[in-house]
Coordinates of C-alpha atoms and ligand atoms in Angstrom, one line a residue:
M325 CA 0.0 0.0 0.0
N326 CA 1.6 3.2 -1.1
Y327 CA -1.2 5.5 -0.1
R328 CA -0.2 8.1 2.4
S329 CA -2.8 10.5 4.0
R330 CA -0.1 12.5 5.8
K331 CA 2.5 14.0 3.4
T332 CA 5.3 14.4 6.0
Q333 CA 8.4 12.7 4.6
A334 CA 12.2 12.7 4.6
I335 CA 13.5 13.0 1.0
I336 CA 16.8 11.3 0.6
N337 CA 18.8 12.5 -2.4
L338 CA 21.2 9.7 -3.4
S339 CA 22.9 11.8 -6.2
A340 CA 23.9 14.3 -3.5
L341 CA 25.2 11.5 -1.4
K342 CA 27.4 10.1 -4.1
N343 CA 28.5 13.5 -5.2
N344 CA 29.5 14.4 -1.5
Y345 CA 31.4 11.1 -1.2
N346 CA 33.4 11.7 -4.3
Q347 CA 34.2 15.2 -3.4
I348 CA 35.4 14.4 0.1
A349 CA 37.3 11.2 -0.9
N350 CA 39.2 13.4 -3.4
L351 CA 40.5 15.6 -0.6
A352 CA 42.4 12.5 0.6
P353 CA 43.4 10.7 -2.6
H354 CA 46.0 8.5 -0.9
S355 CA 43.6 7.2 1.8
K356 CA 40.8 4.6 1.6
T357 CA 37.7 6.5 2.7
I358 CA 35.3 4.3 4.6
A359 CA 31.6 5.3 4.6
V360 CA 30.3 5.4 8.3
I361 CA 26.6 4.3 8.3
K362 CA 26.0 3.6 11.9
A363 CA 22.7 4.6 13.5
N364 CA 20.8 3.8 10.3
A365 CA 23.1 5.8 8.2
Y366 CA 22.6 8.8 10.5
G367 CA 18.9 8.5 10.1
H368 CA 19.0 8.2 6.3
G369 CA 18.3 4.4 6.0
A370 CA 21.5 2.2 6.1
I371 CA 20.4 -0.4 3.6
E372 CA 19.6 2.1 0.8
I373 CA 22.7 4.2 1.6
A374 CA 24.9 1.1 1.5
K375 CA 23.4 0.0 -1.8
S376 CA 23.9 3.5 -3.3
L377 CA 27.5 3.7 -2.2
H378 CA 28.5 0.1 -2.9
S379 CA 30.5 0.6 -6.0
L380 CA 32.3 3.8 -4.7
V381 CA 33.6 2.8 -1.2
P382 CA 36.2 0.2 0.1
A383 CA 34.2 -0.6 3.2
F384 CA 31.4 0.5 5.5
A385 CA 31.6 1.2 9.3
V386 CA 28.8 0.8 11.9
A387 CA 28.8 0.9 15.8
F388 CA 28.0 -2.6 16.7
I389 CA 27.6 -6.0 15.1
D390 CA 23.8 -6.0 15.0
E391 CA 23.9 -3.1 12.6
A392 CA 26.2 -4.9 10.3
I393 CA 24.1 -8.1 10.2
I394 CA 21.2 -6.1 9.0
L395 CA 23.4 -4.9 6.1
R396 CA 24.6 -8.5 5.3
K397 CA 21.0 -9.7 5.3
A398 CA 20.2 -7.0 2.8
G399 CA 22.9 -8.3 0.5
I400 CA 25.7 -5.8 1.2
T401 CA 28.9 -7.7 0.6
L402 CA 31.7 -5.2 1.3
P403 CA 33.7 -5.4 4.4
I404 CA 32.1 -3.7 7.5
L405 CA 34.2 -2.3 10.2
I406 CA 32.7 -2.6 13.7
L407 CA 33.6 0.5 15.5
E408 CA 32.8 -0.6 19.0
G409 CA 34.3 -4.0 18.3
P410 CA 33.0 -7.2 19.9
L411 CA 30.6 -6.6 22.8
D412 CA 30.1 -10.3 23.3
K413 CA 32.3 -13.3 22.8
E414 CA 29.9 -14.6 20.2
D415 CA 30.7 -11.6 18.0
F416 CA 34.0 -13.3 16.9
S417 CA 32.2 -16.2 15.2
L418 CA 29.7 -13.9 13.6
A419 CA 32.5 -11.7 12.3
K420 CA 34.3 -14.7 10.9
H421 CA 31.2 -15.8 9.2
H422 CA 30.3 -12.5 7.8
D423 CA 33.6 -10.8 7.1
F424 CA 33.4 -8.0 9.6
W425 CA 36.5 -6.2 10.7
L426 CA 36.5 -6.0 14.6
M427 CA 38.0 -3.1 16.5
L428 CA 39.7 -4.2 19.8
H429 CA 39.7 -1.6 22.5
N430 CA 40.0 -3.5 25.8
F431 CA 41.7 -6.5 27.3
E432 CA 38.5 -8.6 27.7
Q433 CA 38.2 -8.6 23.9
V434 CA 41.8 -9.7 23.5
L435 CA 41.1 -12.6 25.9
W436 CA 38.0 -13.6 23.8
L437 CA 40.2 -13.6 20.7
S438 CA 42.7 -15.8 22.3
Q439 CA 39.9 -18.3 23.3
E440 CA 38.8 -18.6 19.7
Q441 CA 39.2 -22.2 18.4
T442 CA 40.2 -21.3 14.9
S443 CA 42.3 -18.2 14.3
Y444 CA 40.4 -15.2 13.5
Q445 CA 41.2 -14.3 9.9
E446 CA 39.5 -11.0 9.3
K447 CA 41.3 -7.7 9.5
L448 CA 41.7 -6.5 13.1
W449 CA 41.7 -2.9 14.1
L450 CA 43.2 -1.7 17.4
K451 CA 41.8 1.3 19.1
I452 CA 44.4 3.5 20.7
D453 CA 43.3 6.2 23.3
T454 CA 45.2 9.4 22.3
G455 CA 43.1 11.7 24.5
M456 CA 39.4 11.1 23.8
N457 CA 39.4 9.0 27.0
R458 CA 36.3 7.0 25.9
L459 CA 37.6 3.8 24.2
G460 CA 41.0 2.3 23.5
F461 CA 44.3 1.1 24.8
S462 CA 46.8 3.5 26.2
P463 CA 49.8 3.7 23.8
K464 CA 52.1 1.9 26.3
D465 CA 49.6 -1.1 26.3
A466 CA 49.8 -1.5 22.5
K467 CA 53.0 -3.7 22.7
Q468 CA 51.3 -6.3 25.0
V469 CA 48.2 -6.4 22.8
I470 CA 50.1 -6.8 19.6
A471 CA 52.3 -9.5 21.1
N472 CA 49.0 -11.6 21.5
L473 CA 48.3 -11.5 17.8
T474 CA 49.4 -14.1 15.1
N475 CA 51.9 -12.9 12.5
E476 CA 49.1 -12.8 10.0
Q477 CA 46.9 -10.6 12.2
Q478 CA 49.9 -8.3 13.0
R479 CA 50.6 -7.8 9.3
E480 CA 46.9 -6.8 8.6
L481 CA 46.6 -4.7 11.8
V482 CA 45.2 -1.1 11.6
L483 CA 45.9 1.2 14.5
C484 CA 43.0 3.6 15.1
S485 CA 42.3 6.7 17.1
H486 CA 39.4 9.2 17.3
F487 CA 39.6 13.0 17.5
S488 CA 38.0 14.9 20.3
N489 CA 38.2 18.3 18.9
A490 CA 38.8 18.0 15.1
D491 CA 35.9 20.4 14.4
E492 CA 37.8 23.3 16.0
I493 CA 40.4 24.3 13.5
N494 CA 42.5 26.2 15.9
N495 CA 42.6 23.6 18.7
P496 CA 46.0 22.2 19.1
K497 CA 44.7 19.0 20.7
T498 CA 44.2 17.3 17.2
K499 CA 48.0 17.7 16.5
T500 CA 48.9 16.0 19.7
Q501 CA 46.6 13.1 18.8
I502 CA 47.9 12.8 15.3
T503 CA 51.6 12.7 16.6
G504 CA 50.5 10.2 19.2
L505 CA 49.1 7.7 16.8
K506 CA 51.7 8.3 14.0
T507 CA 54.5 7.6 16.5
L508 CA 53.0 4.3 17.3
A509 CA 52.2 3.3 13.8
D510 CA 55.8 3.9 12.9
K511 CA 57.1 1.9 15.8
Y512 CA 55.1 -1.1 15.0
S513 CA 55.0 -0.6 11.1
C514 CA 51.2 -0.7 11.1
Q515 CA 48.7 0.8 8.9
F516 CA 46.6 3.4 10.8
S517 CA 43.4 5.5 10.7
L518 CA 42.6 8.9 12.3
A519 CA 40.3 11.2 10.4
N520 CA 36.6 11.5 10.9
S521 CA 34.7 14.1 8.7
A522 CA 36.3 17.1 10.4
G523 CA 39.6 15.5 10.2
I524 CA 39.4 14.8 6.5
I525 CA 38.3 18.4 5.8
N526 CA 40.3 20.3 8.3
W527 CA 43.4 18.3 9.0
P528 CA 45.1 17.0 5.8
E529 CA 48.1 15.9 8.1
S530 CA 45.7 13.4 9.6
H531 CA 44.9 11.5 6.4
A532 CA 46.1 7.9 6.7
N533 CA 45.6 4.5 5.2
Y534 CA 41.9 4.7 6.1
N535 CA 39.7 7.7 6.9
R536 CA 36.3 7.3 8.4
L537 CA 33.7 9.6 6.8
G538 CA 30.4 10.1 8.6
I539 CA 28.4 13.3 9.0
A540 CA 29.9 15.2 5.9
L541 CA 28.9 12.4 3.6
Y542 CA 25.3 13.4 4.4
G543 CA 26.0 17.0 3.3
T544 CA 26.2 18.8 6.5
N545 CA 29.2 20.7 7.8
P546 CA 31.2 18.9 10.5
T547 CA 33.2 22.0 11.5
T548 CA 32.9 25.4 13.0
N549 CA 34.7 26.6 9.9
K550 CA 31.9 28.2 7.9
S551 CA 33.8 28.3 4.5
M552 CA 34.8 24.9 3.2
A553 CA 36.8 24.4 0.1
I554 CA 34.2 21.9 -1.1
K555 CA 30.4 22.4 -1.6
L556 CA 28.4 19.7 0.0
A557 CA 24.7 19.1 -0.7
P558 CA 22.3 18.1 2.0
V559 CA 21.1 14.6 1.5
M560 CA 18.0 14.7 3.7
T561 CA 15.2 17.2 3.3
L562 CA 12.6 16.8 6.1
Q563 CA 9.3 18.1 5.0
S564 CA 5.6 18.3 5.9
N565 CA 2.7 20.5 5.0
I566 CA 0.2 23.0 6.3
I567 CA -3.0 21.3 7.6
A568 CA -4.6 24.4 9.1
L569 CA -4.5 28.2 8.9
R570 CA -6.1 30.7 11.4
T571 CA -5.9 34.4 12.3
L572 CA -5.3 35.3 15.9
K573 CA -6.1 38.6 17.5
L574 CA -3.6 40.6 19.4
G575 CA -2.9 38.9 22.8
E576 CA -4.3 35.4 21.9
S577 CA -1.9 32.5 22.5
V578 CA -0.8 29.4 20.6
G579 CA -0.4 25.9 21.9
Y580 CA 0.3 24.1 25.2
G581 CA 1.2 26.4 28.1
E582 CA 0.3 29.5 26.1
T583 CA 4.0 30.2 25.8
W584 CA 3.5 32.4 22.7
Q585 CA 1.2 35.4 22.4
A586 CA 0.3 37.3 19.3
K587 CA 1.9 40.8 19.5
Q588 CA -0.4 41.8 16.6
A589 CA -3.2 40.2 14.5
S590 CA -1.2 37.1 13.4
V591 CA -1.6 34.2 10.9
I592 CA -0.7 30.8 12.3
A593 CA 0.0 27.8 10.2
T594 CA -0.3 24.3 11.8
V595 CA 2.1 21.8 10.2
A596 CA 1.8 18.0 10.5
I597 CA 5.1 17.1 12.2
G598 CA 5.9 16.9 15.9
Y599 CA 8.2 15.5 18.5
A600 CA 7.1 12.0 17.7
D601 CA 8.6 12.4 14.3
G602 CA 11.9 13.7 15.7
Y603 CA 11.3 17.4 15.6
P604 CA 12.6 18.2 19.1
R605 CA 10.1 19.5 21.7
N606 CA 12.8 21.9 22.9
A607 CA 12.9 23.9 19.7
K608 CA 12.7 27.5 20.7
A609 CA 10.1 30.1 19.4
G610 CA 11.7 31.6 16.4
T611 CA 13.2 28.4 15.0
P612 CA 13.1 28.9 11.2
V613 CA 11.2 26.7 8.8
F614 CA 11.1 27.3 5.0
I615 CA 7.8 27.8 3.2
N616 CA 7.4 29.0 -0.4
N617 CA 11.0 30.4 -0.6
Q618 CA 10.7 32.3 2.6
L619 CA 11.7 31.7 6.3
A620 CA 9.0 31.7 9.0
P621 CA 9.4 31.3 12.7
L622 CA 8.1 28.6 15.0
A623 CA 5.4 29.9 17.4
G624 CA 4.5 28.1 20.7
R625 CA 5.5 24.7 21.8
V626 CA 6.1 21.6 19.6
S627 CA 3.3 19.1 20.1
M628 CA 3.5 15.4 19.5
D629 CA 2.1 15.5 16.0
M630 CA 2.1 19.1 15.1
I631 CA 3.9 22.4 15.2
T632 CA 2.6 26.0 14.8
I633 CA 4.3 28.7 12.6
D634 CA 3.9 32.4 12.5
V635 CA 3.2 33.1 8.8
T636 CA 1.9 36.7 9.3
N637 CA 4.7 38.1 7.2
L638 CA 4.6 35.6 4.4
A639 CA 3.1 36.3 1.1
N640 CA 0.9 33.5 -0.4
V641 CA 0.4 30.9 2.2
S642 CA -2.2 28.3 1.6
L643 CA -3.5 25.1 3.1
G644 CA -1.4 22.2 1.9
D645 CA 1.8 24.2 1.3
V646 CA 5.0 22.3 1.7
V647 CA 7.0 23.2 4.8
E648 CA 10.8 22.3 4.9
L649 CA 12.0 21.7 8.5
W650 CA 15.6 21.2 7.3
G651 CA 17.4 20.2 4.1
E652 CA 18.1 21.6 0.8
N653 CA 17.0 25.2 1.6
L654 CA 17.6 25.4 5.3
S655 CA 20.6 23.8 6.8
V656 CA 20.2 21.3 9.6
E657 CA 23.1 23.0 11.4
T658 CA 21.2 26.3 11.4
V659 CA 18.1 24.7 12.8
A660 CA 20.0 22.7 15.4
K661 CA 21.3 26.0 17.0
Y662 CA 17.7 26.9 18.0
M663 CA 17.4 23.5 19.8
D664 CA 20.6 23.5 21.8
T665 CA 21.8 20.5 19.8
I666 CA 23.8 19.6 16.7
N667 CA 23.1 18.3 13.1
Y668 CA 24.1 14.7 14.2
E669 CA 21.4 14.4 16.7
L670 CA 18.6 15.9 14.6
L671 CA 19.4 13.6 11.7
T672 CA 19.7 10.4 13.8
R673 CA 16.5 11.1 15.7
V674 CA 14.0 11.3 12.8
S675 CA 11.6 8.7 13.9
A676 CA 10.4 5.6 12.0
R677 CA 7.0 7.3 11.7
V678 CA 8.5 9.5 8.9
P679 CA 8.6 7.7 5.6
K680 CA 11.8 8.0 3.6
V681 CA 11.6 8.7 -0.1
Y682 CA 14.7 8.0 -2.2
L683 CA 15.5 10.1 -5.2
E684 CA 18.2 10.0 -7.8
S685 CA 18.2 13.5 -9.4
Ligands
PLP144 C1 30.9 8.0 14.3 C2 32.4 7.9 14.0 C3 33.1 8.4 13.0 C4 32.4 9.3 11.9 O1 32.5 10.6 12.6 P1 31.9 11.9 11.7 O2 32.2 13.0 12.7 O3 30.4 11.7 11.6 O4 32.6 12.0 10.4 C5 34.4 8.0 12.8 N1 35.0 7.2 13.7 C6 34.4 6.8 14.8 C7 35.2 5.9 15.8 C8 33.1 7.0 15.1 O5 32.5 6.6 16.1

């Protein structure tokens, strides 16, 4: 059944996706650029995104093995890096069966590996903590871990570290992290991987055998640096439409808690999207939406299924008009600022209630 009464949808532009990938990968021509598609490809639909990128990328990355199994079941055959590594001993046999690359980051996982009956043949990654202090072995523990691996595993090993501040182009922390991992990779003659999106774009000296591209792939700026050398196109456009219009008198209020009062006679448009769809309830009055080539501010609280917009100053607003919450005409970074959050969270929290429509332009 394709019939949909409510027109709210997330349009996913696969041409923009591929174009973004190619542009960013070209910034690091000597690296293999892995596409990070964890969290359902940052809310864009992991299976469809993986199929669309299959012929362009060397490998995919997800957070944990369950996410990777979904991709295998959908026929995705490329290697898949598991960023959090094995979270259960069973994960090793699954990884062997499915050709997943496991990240080792603690000694319990190393113990599980040594208890495997037949040697683990897939490529191993070793997470080194260079200052994020979330996952990984300290550089001084690397020797002991590597000593536990077979010669074959050592030859294939990729040392990996994650940046805590790569989005801040003047923060010296990133340089310290780069030096920390490079020193270790030299010492053990290993391949290595450092850069996330912000690293690839801001820190060319971080480019390594593998880079791990997430947020920028989806066309949204990973950095505080407003001017990027490349022009990325937003992949997701979240849109709904106007299902009611009314005129308020001066002093009348809108929505739960009467948090917004009309300071003049005002026209309010009610739009069919709410916090149950992933449009955050803490969006402040004034958060912009895009209607008929104009911006208009949110008025009053976000409800479960609806939001209300002050369209008093807009020309030509009619019932049924399309409202863009973020996407092609209004960046998700801009919108996120009005909600005390970031592009990553808004994209990943679009709920399953919102149908995704895939376009190749
Ligand atoms: C999510 C993640 C990435 C991708 O980061 P972006 O900022 O989205 O590019 C890379 N590496 C690791 C370890 C991650 O968890």
